[in-house]
């Protein structure tokens, strides 16, 4: 009985090994009729030689269907993913007026903080000057009375 069991297990092992070899070979040869990928390939040397570089796309979601993004021209745009439309929220000339490097839009999208005069203090702390920009009338709020050096500023979560 033991020899019959050994013979039976040997046959099953041979069938499993045969299937493990035949199935991948069949898959490889039947996929040759499919369209080959025409995209260019790259190697590690392409990256090291500077022939290939990544680009990043930094955005901030402001609702389920809209996000803010600073484009190549320096304009902050609001992009709607449902309608695939965009509009300029803050122009690059507005950034240039106060030499701003960063922006923060209020939750109701009526105002924006423009950060300028960034000065690093230690590790993660810094001071900066901020200007408030009215997005509806496209002018700076002049009666804000903000101090020249601010360490932390933020909009309220609503309104």
Short mmCIF file of N, CA and C in Angstrom, two decimals:
data_model
loop_
_atom_site.label_atom_id
_atom_site.label_comp_id
_atom_site.label_asym_id
_atom_site.label_seq_id
_atom_site.Cartn_x
_atom_site.Cartn_y
_atom_site.Cartn_z
N UNK A 1 0.81 -1.19 0.00
CA UNK A 1 0.00 0.00 0.00
C UNK A 1 0.86 1.25 0.00
N UNK A 2 1.99 1.20 0.70
CA UNK A 2 2.86 2.36 0.75
C UNK A 2 3.47 2.65 -0.61
N UNK A 3 3.81 1.66 -1.38
CA UNK A 3 4.41 1.90 -2.70
C UNK A 3 3.39 2.45 -3.68
N UNK A 4 2.14 2.02 -3.58
CA UNK A 4 1.09 2.54 -4.44
C UNK A 4 0.86 4.02 -4.13
N UNK A 5 0.87 4.37 -2.85
CA UNK A 5 0.69 5.77 -2.45
C UNK A 5 1.85 6.62 -2.92
N UNK A 6 3.07 6.09 -2.82
CA UNK A 6 4.25 6.83 -3.30
C UNK A 6 4.18 7.03 -4.80
N UNK A 7 3.75 6.03 -5.54
CA UNK A 7 3.65 6.13 -7.00
C UNK A 7 2.57 7.16 -7.37
N UNK A 8 1.46 7.12 -6.65
CA UNK A 8 0.37 8.06 -6.91
C UNK A 8 0.83 9.51 -6.63
N UNK A 9 1.51 9.74 -5.53
CA UNK A 9 2.03 11.08 -5.21
C UNK A 9 3.08 11.52 -6.23
N UNK A 10 3.88 10.58 -6.74
CA UNK A 10 4.87 10.89 -7.77
C UNK A 10 4.22 11.35 -9.06
N UNK A 11 3.12 10.68 -9.44
CA UNK A 11 2.39 11.06 -10.65
C UNK A 11 1.77 12.44 -10.47
N UNK A 12 1.18 12.70 -9.32
CA UNK A 12 0.57 14.01 -9.06
C UNK A 12 1.64 15.11 -9.08
N UNK A 13 2.79 14.87 -8.49
CA UNK A 13 3.89 15.85 -8.49
C UNK A 13 4.35 16.13 -9.91
N UNK A 14 4.45 15.10 -10.74
CA UNK A 14 4.87 15.28 -12.13
C UNK A 14 3.85 16.11 -12.90
N UNK A 15 2.57 15.88 -12.66
CA UNK A 15 1.51 16.65 -13.33
C UNK A 15 1.57 18.12 -12.90
N UNK A 16 1.76 18.37 -11.61
CA UNK A 16 1.84 19.74 -11.11
C UNK A 16 3.03 20.47 -11.71
N UNK A 17 4.19 19.82 -11.77
CA UNK A 17 5.39 20.44 -12.36
C UNK A 17 5.17 20.71 -13.84
N UNK A 18 4.54 19.79 -14.55
CA UNK A 18 4.27 19.98 -15.97
C UNK A 18 3.34 21.17 -16.20
N UNK A 19 2.30 21.28 -15.39
CA UNK A 19 1.37 22.40 -15.52
C UNK A 19 2.07 23.71 -15.19
N UNK A 20 2.93 23.69 -14.16
CA UNK A 20 3.64 24.91 -13.76
C UNK A 20 4.58 25.40 -14.85
N UNK A 21 5.04 24.51 -15.71
CA UNK A 21 5.93 24.91 -16.81
C UNK A 21 5.13 25.26 -18.06
N UNK A 22 4.14 24.47 -18.40
CA UNK A 22 3.41 24.63 -19.65
C UNK A 22 2.54 25.90 -19.64
N UNK A 23 1.86 26.21 -18.55
CA UNK A 23 0.94 27.35 -18.52
C UNK A 23 1.68 28.68 -18.72
N UNK A 24 2.77 28.98 -18.00
CA UNK A 24 3.46 30.25 -18.27
C UNK A 24 4.02 30.35 -19.69
N UNK A 25 4.54 29.24 -20.21
CA UNK A 25 5.07 29.26 -21.58
C UNK A 25 3.95 29.55 -22.57
N UNK A 26 2.79 28.96 -22.36
CA UNK A 26 1.65 29.20 -23.26
C UNK A 26 1.19 30.65 -23.16
N UNK A 27 1.18 31.22 -21.97
CA UNK A 27 0.76 32.61 -21.81
C UNK A 27 1.73 33.54 -22.52
N UNK A 28 3.02 33.29 -22.39
CA UNK A 28 4.02 34.15 -23.04
C UNK A 28 3.88 34.11 -24.55
N UNK A 29 3.69 32.93 -25.11
CA UNK A 29 3.61 32.84 -26.57
C UNK A 29 2.29 33.33 -27.13
N UNK A 30 1.20 33.25 -26.37
CA UNK A 30 -0.06 33.75 -26.90
C UNK A 30 -0.17 35.27 -26.79
N UNK A 31 0.60 35.92 -25.92
CA UNK A 31 0.57 37.38 -25.78
C UNK A 31 1.37 38.09 -26.85
N UNK A 32 2.06 37.39 -27.70
CA UNK A 32 2.85 38.04 -28.75
C UNK A 32 1.97 38.71 -29.79
N UNK A 33 0.71 38.31 -29.90
CA UNK A 33 -0.19 38.91 -30.87
C UNK A 33 -0.75 40.24 -30.39
N UNK A 34 -0.57 40.57 -29.12
CA UNK A 34 -1.08 41.82 -28.58
C UNK A 34 -0.17 42.98 -28.97
N UNK A 35 -0.70 44.21 -28.90
CA UNK A 35 0.04 45.41 -29.26
C UNK A 35 1.12 45.67 -28.21
N UNK A 36 2.31 45.92 -28.66
CA UNK A 36 3.42 46.20 -27.75
C UNK A 36 3.32 47.63 -27.23
N UNK A 37 3.83 47.85 -26.03
CA UNK A 37 3.85 49.18 -25.41
C UNK A 37 4.86 50.05 -26.15
N UNK A 38 4.41 51.18 -26.68
CA UNK A 38 5.26 52.06 -27.49
C UNK A 38 5.91 53.18 -26.69
N UNK A 39 5.61 53.25 -25.39
CA UNK A 39 6.19 54.31 -24.58
C UNK A 39 7.69 54.11 -24.43
N UNK A 40 8.46 55.19 -24.39
CA UNK A 40 9.91 55.04 -24.23
C UNK A 40 10.26 54.52 -22.84
N UNK A 41 11.24 53.68 -22.78
CA UNK A 41 11.71 53.17 -21.51
C UNK A 41 12.91 53.98 -21.05
N UNK A 42 13.21 53.91 -19.78
CA UNK A 42 14.38 54.60 -19.27
C UNK A 42 15.11 53.70 -18.28
N UNK A 43 16.36 53.96 -18.13
CA UNK A 43 17.22 53.20 -17.22
C UNK A 43 17.70 54.12 -16.10
N UNK A 44 18.37 53.55 -15.13
CA UNK A 44 18.90 54.33 -14.02
C UNK A 44 19.90 55.37 -14.52
N UNK A 45 20.67 55.03 -15.54
CA UNK A 45 21.64 55.99 -16.09
C UNK A 45 20.97 57.22 -16.69
N UNK A 46 19.78 57.06 -17.24
CA UNK A 46 19.04 58.21 -17.76
C UNK A 46 18.75 59.21 -16.64
N UNK A 47 18.38 58.71 -15.49
CA UNK A 47 18.10 59.59 -14.35
C UNK A 47 19.40 60.21 -13.83
N UNK A 48 20.43 59.40 -13.69
CA UNK A 48 21.70 59.90 -13.15
C UNK A 48 22.37 60.90 -14.08
N UNK A 49 22.19 60.76 -15.40
CA UNK A 49 22.79 61.68 -16.37
C UNK A 49 21.96 62.94 -16.57
N UNK A 50 20.78 62.99 -15.96
CA UNK A 50 19.94 64.18 -16.09
C UNK A 50 19.02 64.14 -17.30
N UNK A 51 18.93 63.00 -17.98
CA UNK A 51 18.05 62.90 -19.14
C UNK A 51 16.59 62.73 -18.73
N UNK A 52 16.37 62.34 -17.50
CA UNK A 52 15.02 62.11 -17.00
C UNK A 52 14.88 62.81 -15.66
N UNK A 53 13.80 63.55 -15.48
CA UNK A 53 13.54 64.22 -14.21
C UNK A 53 12.04 64.22 -13.96
N UNK A 54 11.65 64.17 -12.71
CA UNK A 54 10.24 64.17 -12.38
C UNK A 54 9.75 65.60 -12.22
N UNK A 55 8.46 65.78 -12.35
CA UNK A 55 7.83 67.05 -12.06
C UNK A 55 6.74 66.81 -11.02
N UNK A 56 6.56 67.77 -10.15
CA UNK A 56 5.55 67.61 -9.12
C UNK A 56 4.37 68.53 -9.41
N UNK A 57 3.24 68.17 -8.88
CA UNK A 57 2.02 68.93 -9.06
C UNK A 57 1.43 69.14 -7.67
N UNK A 58 1.67 70.29 -7.10
CA UNK A 58 1.23 70.57 -5.74
C UNK A 58 -0.14 71.24 -5.81
N UNK A 59 -1.10 70.68 -5.08
CA UNK A 59 -2.44 71.23 -5.09
C UNK A 59 -3.03 71.16 -3.69
N UNK A 60 -4.12 71.91 -3.49
CA UNK A 60 -4.82 71.91 -2.21
C UNK A 60 -6.31 71.81 -2.49
N UNK A 61 -6.91 70.73 -2.02
CA UNK A 61 -8.34 70.53 -2.22
C UNK A 61 -9.10 71.51 -1.34
N UNK A 62 -10.09 72.19 -1.95
CA UNK A 62 -10.92 73.13 -1.19
C UNK A 62 -12.37 72.66 -1.11
N UNK A 63 -12.73 71.67 -1.90
CA UNK A 63 -14.05 71.05 -1.80
C UNK A 63 -13.93 69.66 -2.42
N UNK A 64 -15.05 68.97 -2.54
CA UNK A 64 -15.02 67.63 -3.13
C UNK A 64 -14.67 67.64 -4.61
N UNK A 65 -14.93 68.76 -5.27
CA UNK A 65 -14.72 68.81 -6.72
C UNK A 65 -13.75 69.89 -7.17
N UNK A 66 -13.21 70.68 -6.26
CA UNK A 66 -12.33 71.79 -6.65
C UNK A 66 -11.03 71.77 -5.86
N UNK A 67 -9.96 72.18 -6.54
CA UNK A 67 -8.69 72.34 -5.86
C UNK A 67 -7.98 73.59 -6.35
N UNK A 68 -7.02 74.07 -5.55
CA UNK A 68 -6.20 75.22 -5.90
C UNK A 68 -4.82 74.73 -6.33
N UNK A 69 -4.26 75.41 -7.31
CA UNK A 69 -2.94 75.03 -7.83
C UNK A 69 -2.24 76.27 -8.34
N UNK A 70 -0.95 76.40 -8.05
CA UNK A 70 -0.16 77.51 -8.57
C UNK A 70 0.52 77.02 -9.84
N UNK A 71 0.15 77.61 -10.99
CA UNK A 71 0.65 77.13 -12.27
C UNK A 71 2.04 77.69 -12.60
N UNK A 72 2.54 77.38 -13.77
CA UNK A 72 3.90 77.77 -14.18
C UNK A 72 4.07 79.28 -14.26
N UNK A 73 3.00 79.99 -14.59
CA UNK A 73 3.08 81.45 -14.69
C UNK A 73 3.05 82.12 -13.32
N UNK A 74 2.72 81.36 -12.27
CA UNK A 74 2.66 81.92 -10.93
C UNK A 74 1.26 82.33 -10.51
N UNK A 75 0.26 82.06 -11.35
CA UNK A 75 -1.13 82.36 -10.99
C UNK A 75 -1.70 81.21 -10.17
N UNK A 76 -2.50 81.53 -9.17
CA UNK A 76 -3.22 80.50 -8.42
C UNK A 76 -4.55 80.29 -9.13
N UNK A 77 -4.78 79.06 -9.55
CA UNK A 77 -6.01 78.75 -10.27
C UNK A 77 -6.89 77.84 -9.42
N UNK A 78 -8.20 77.97 -9.63
CA UNK A 78 -9.18 77.08 -9.03
C UNK A 78 -9.66 76.16 -10.14
N UNK A 79 -9.46 74.86 -9.97
CA UNK A 79 -9.81 73.89 -11.00
C UNK A 79 -10.97 73.03 -10.51
N UNK A 80 -12.01 72.91 -11.34
CA UNK A 80 -13.15 72.07 -11.04
C UNK A 80 -12.99 70.76 -11.81
N UNK A 81 -12.90 69.63 -11.11
CA UNK A 81 -12.66 68.35 -11.76
C UNK A 81 -13.90 67.80 -12.45
N UNK A 82 -15.08 68.22 -12.02
CA UNK A 82 -16.30 67.75 -12.67
C UNK A 82 -16.50 68.41 -14.03
N UNK A 83 -16.37 69.72 -14.08
CA UNK A 83 -16.60 70.45 -15.33
C UNK A 83 -15.32 70.64 -16.14
N UNK A 84 -14.17 70.29 -15.55
CA UNK A 84 -12.86 70.45 -16.20
C UNK A 84 -12.62 71.90 -16.62
N UNK A 85 -13.02 72.82 -15.76
CA UNK A 85 -12.80 74.24 -16.02
C UNK A 85 -11.92 74.82 -14.93
N UNK A 86 -11.24 75.90 -15.26
CA UNK A 86 -10.40 76.56 -14.27
C UNK A 86 -10.56 78.07 -14.43
N UNK A 87 -10.31 78.78 -13.33
CA UNK A 87 -10.31 80.24 -13.38
C UNK A 87 -9.19 80.74 -12.47
N UNK A 88 -8.66 81.90 -12.81
CA UNK A 88 -7.58 82.49 -12.02
C UNK A 88 -8.15 83.06 -10.73
N UNK A 89 -7.56 82.65 -9.62
CA UNK A 89 -8.00 83.14 -8.31
C UNK A 89 -7.11 84.30 -7.86
N UNK A 90 -5.79 84.10 -7.95
CA UNK A 90 -4.83 85.14 -7.60
C UNK A 90 -3.81 85.21 -8.73
N UNK A 91 -3.62 86.39 -9.29
CA UNK A 91 -2.68 86.56 -10.40
C UNK A 91 -1.25 86.70 -9.89
N UNK A 92 -0.29 86.39 -10.75
CA UNK A 92 1.12 86.50 -10.36
C UNK A 92 1.51 87.96 -10.08
N UNK A 93 0.83 88.90 -10.70
CA UNK A 93 1.13 90.31 -10.43
C UNK A 93 0.75 90.69 -9.00
N UNK A 94 -0.26 90.03 -8.46
CA UNK A 94 -0.66 90.26 -7.06
C UNK A 94 0.45 89.77 -6.13
N UNK A 95 1.03 88.62 -6.44
CA UNK A 95 2.16 88.13 -5.65
C UNK A 95 3.34 89.09 -5.72
N UNK A 96 3.57 89.65 -6.92
CA UNK A 96 4.70 90.56 -7.11
C UNK A 96 4.52 91.88 -6.36
N UNK A 97 3.29 92.32 -6.19
CA UNK A 97 3.03 93.60 -5.50
C UNK A 97 3.58 93.59 -4.07
N UNK A 98 3.45 92.47 -3.38
CA UNK A 98 3.91 92.39 -1.99
C UNK A 98 5.09 91.44 -1.83
N UNK A 99 5.65 90.98 -2.96
CA UNK A 99 6.76 90.02 -2.95
C UNK A 99 6.41 88.77 -2.14
N UNK A 100 5.23 88.25 -2.38
CA UNK A 100 4.72 87.09 -1.63
C UNK A 100 5.30 85.80 -2.19
N UNK A 101 5.49 84.83 -1.31
CA UNK A 101 5.99 83.52 -1.71
C UNK A 101 5.02 82.39 -1.39
N UNK A 102 4.01 82.67 -0.59
CA UNK A 102 3.07 81.64 -0.17
C UNK A 102 1.69 82.27 -0.03
N UNK A 103 0.64 81.46 -0.18
CA UNK A 103 -0.73 81.96 -0.05
C UNK A 103 -1.55 81.00 0.78
N UNK A 104 -2.60 81.50 1.38
CA UNK A 104 -3.53 80.69 2.16
C UNK A 104 -4.92 81.29 1.97
N UNK A 105 -5.82 80.53 1.37
CA UNK A 105 -7.17 81.02 1.06
C UNK A 105 -8.10 80.67 2.21
N UNK A 106 -9.00 81.59 2.55
CA UNK A 106 -9.96 81.36 3.64
C UNK A 106 -10.95 80.28 3.24
N UNK A 107 -11.63 79.72 4.24
CA UNK A 107 -12.57 78.61 4.00
C UNK A 107 -13.73 79.01 3.09
N UNK A 108 -14.16 80.27 3.18
CA UNK A 108 -15.26 80.72 2.33
C UNK A 108 -14.77 81.26 0.99
N UNK A 109 -13.47 81.23 0.75
CA UNK A 109 -12.84 81.66 -0.50
C UNK A 109 -13.13 83.12 -0.82
N UNK A 110 -13.25 83.96 0.22
CA UNK A 110 -13.45 85.39 0.00
C UNK A 110 -12.15 86.17 0.15
N UNK A 111 -11.21 85.64 0.93
CA UNK A 111 -9.95 86.34 1.19
C UNK A 111 -8.78 85.37 1.07
N UNK A 112 -7.60 85.95 0.89
CA UNK A 112 -6.38 85.16 0.85
C UNK A 112 -5.29 85.87 1.64
N UNK A 113 -4.50 85.10 2.36
CA UNK A 113 -3.31 85.63 3.03
C UNK A 113 -2.13 85.44 2.10
N UNK A 114 -1.35 86.49 1.90
CA UNK A 114 -0.14 86.39 1.09
C UNK A 114 1.05 86.60 2.01
N UNK A 115 1.94 85.62 2.03
CA UNK A 115 3.09 85.65 2.94
C UNK A 115 4.30 86.26 2.24
N UNK A 116 4.96 87.18 2.94
CA UNK A 116 6.19 87.78 2.42
C UNK A 116 7.16 87.98 3.58
N UNK A 117 8.38 88.37 3.29
CA UNK A 117 9.43 88.60 4.28
C UNK A 117 9.62 87.39 5.20
N UNK A 118 9.65 86.21 4.62
CA UNK A 118 9.85 84.97 5.37
C UNK A 118 11.23 84.98 6.00
N UNK A 119 11.30 84.70 7.30
CA UNK A 119 12.58 84.66 8.01
C UNK A 119 12.60 83.46 8.94
N UNK A 120 13.51 82.53 8.68
CA UNK A 120 13.60 81.31 9.47
C UNK A 120 14.22 81.62 10.83
N UNK A 121 13.63 81.06 11.88
CA UNK A 121 14.16 81.25 13.23
C UNK A 121 14.99 80.05 13.66
N UNK A 122 14.35 78.91 13.86
CA UNK A 122 15.07 77.72 14.27
C UNK A 122 14.23 76.50 13.93
N UNK A 123 14.82 75.52 13.32
CA UNK A 123 14.17 74.29 12.88
C UNK A 123 12.88 74.55 12.12
N UNK A 124 11.75 74.41 12.78
CA UNK A 124 10.45 74.54 12.10
C UNK A 124 9.76 75.87 12.36
N UNK A 125 10.43 76.81 13.00
CA UNK A 125 9.78 78.08 13.32
C UNK A 125 10.29 79.18 12.39
N UNK A 126 9.41 80.13 12.13
CA UNK A 126 9.75 81.25 11.26
C UNK A 126 8.82 82.41 11.56
N UNK A 127 9.20 83.57 11.07
CA UNK A 127 8.31 84.74 11.10
C UNK A 127 8.12 85.20 9.67
N UNK A 128 7.03 85.92 9.46
CA UNK A 128 6.74 86.45 8.13
C UNK A 128 5.77 87.60 8.26
N UNK A 129 5.67 88.36 7.18
CA UNK A 129 4.66 89.42 7.09
C UNK A 129 3.52 88.89 6.22
N UNK A 130 2.32 89.31 6.52
CA UNK A 130 1.16 88.84 5.78
C UNK A 130 0.32 90.01 5.31
N UNK A 131 -0.22 89.85 4.12
CA UNK A 131 -1.15 90.81 3.55
C UNK A 131 -2.46 90.07 3.27
N UNK A 132 -3.56 90.74 3.52
CA UNK A 132 -4.87 90.14 3.25
C UNK A 132 -5.37 90.68 1.92
N UNK A 133 -5.75 89.77 1.03
CA UNK A 133 -6.21 90.12 -0.31
C UNK A 133 -7.68 89.72 -0.45
N UNK A 134 -8.51 90.67 -0.84
CA UNK A 134 -9.93 90.42 -1.07
C UNK A 134 -10.10 89.82 -2.47
N UNK A 135 -10.54 88.58 -2.54
CA UNK A 135 -10.62 87.88 -3.82
C UNK A 135 -11.78 88.36 -4.69
N UNK A 136 -12.80 88.92 -4.07
CA UNK A 136 -13.95 89.39 -4.84
C UNK A 136 -13.66 90.74 -5.50
N UNK A 137 -13.16 91.69 -4.73
CA UNK A 137 -12.89 93.02 -5.28
C UNK A 137 -11.47 93.15 -5.85
N UNK A 138 -10.63 92.14 -5.64
CA UNK A 138 -9.26 92.10 -6.17
C UNK A 138 -8.39 93.25 -5.67
N UNK A 139 -8.53 93.61 -4.40
CA UNK A 139 -7.70 94.65 -3.78
C UNK A 139 -7.21 94.13 -2.43
N UNK A 140 -6.12 94.74 -1.96
CA UNK A 140 -5.60 94.40 -0.64
C UNK A 140 -6.41 95.12 0.44
N UNK A 141 -6.64 94.42 1.54
CA UNK A 141 -7.32 95.02 2.68
C UNK A 141 -6.28 95.84 3.42
N UNK A 142 -6.49 97.15 3.48
CA UNK A 142 -5.47 98.04 4.05
C UNK A 142 -5.68 98.30 5.53
N UNK A 143 -6.85 98.10 6.04
CA UNK A 143 -7.11 98.38 7.46
C UNK A 143 -7.04 97.14 8.32
N UNK A 144 -6.19 96.17 7.97
CA UNK A 144 -6.11 94.91 8.72
C UNK A 144 -5.30 95.06 10.00
N UNK A 145 -4.38 96.02 10.07
CA UNK A 145 -3.55 96.27 11.26
C UNK A 145 -2.84 95.01 11.74
N UNK A 146 -2.20 94.29 10.83
CA UNK A 146 -1.44 93.10 11.20
C UNK A 146 -0.02 93.51 11.61
N UNK A 147 0.57 92.84 12.60
CA UNK A 147 1.97 93.14 12.95
C UNK A 147 2.90 92.78 11.80
N UNK A 148 4.10 93.36 11.78
CA UNK A 148 5.05 93.10 10.70
C UNK A 148 5.64 91.69 10.78
N UNK A 149 5.88 91.19 11.99
CA UNK A 149 6.43 89.85 12.15
C UNK A 149 5.41 88.98 12.88
N UNK A 150 4.95 87.94 12.19
CA UNK A 150 3.95 87.03 12.75
C UNK A 150 4.53 85.62 12.70
N UNK A 151 4.41 84.89 13.82
CA UNK A 151 4.90 83.51 13.84
C UNK A 151 3.84 82.52 13.41
N UNK A 152 2.59 82.76 13.72
CA UNK A 152 1.53 81.84 13.33
C UNK A 152 0.28 82.62 12.96
N UNK A 153 -0.29 82.26 11.82
CA UNK A 153 -1.53 82.88 11.39
C UNK A 153 -2.34 81.82 10.66
N UNK A 154 -3.65 81.87 10.83
CA UNK A 154 -4.50 80.87 10.20
C UNK A 154 -5.91 81.43 10.06
N UNK A 155 -6.65 80.91 9.10
CA UNK A 155 -8.05 81.28 8.95
C UNK A 155 -8.90 80.41 9.85
N UNK A 156 -10.07 80.90 10.22
CA UNK A 156 -11.03 80.10 10.95
C UNK A 156 -11.52 78.98 10.03
N UNK A 157 -11.91 77.84 10.57
CA UNK A 157 -12.31 76.73 9.71
C UNK A 157 -13.57 76.97 8.89
N UNK A 158 -14.39 77.92 9.31
CA UNK A 158 -15.61 78.25 8.54
C UNK A 158 -15.69 79.76 8.39
N UNK A 159 -16.29 80.21 7.29
CA UNK A 159 -16.59 81.62 7.07
C UNK A 159 -15.53 82.60 7.11
#
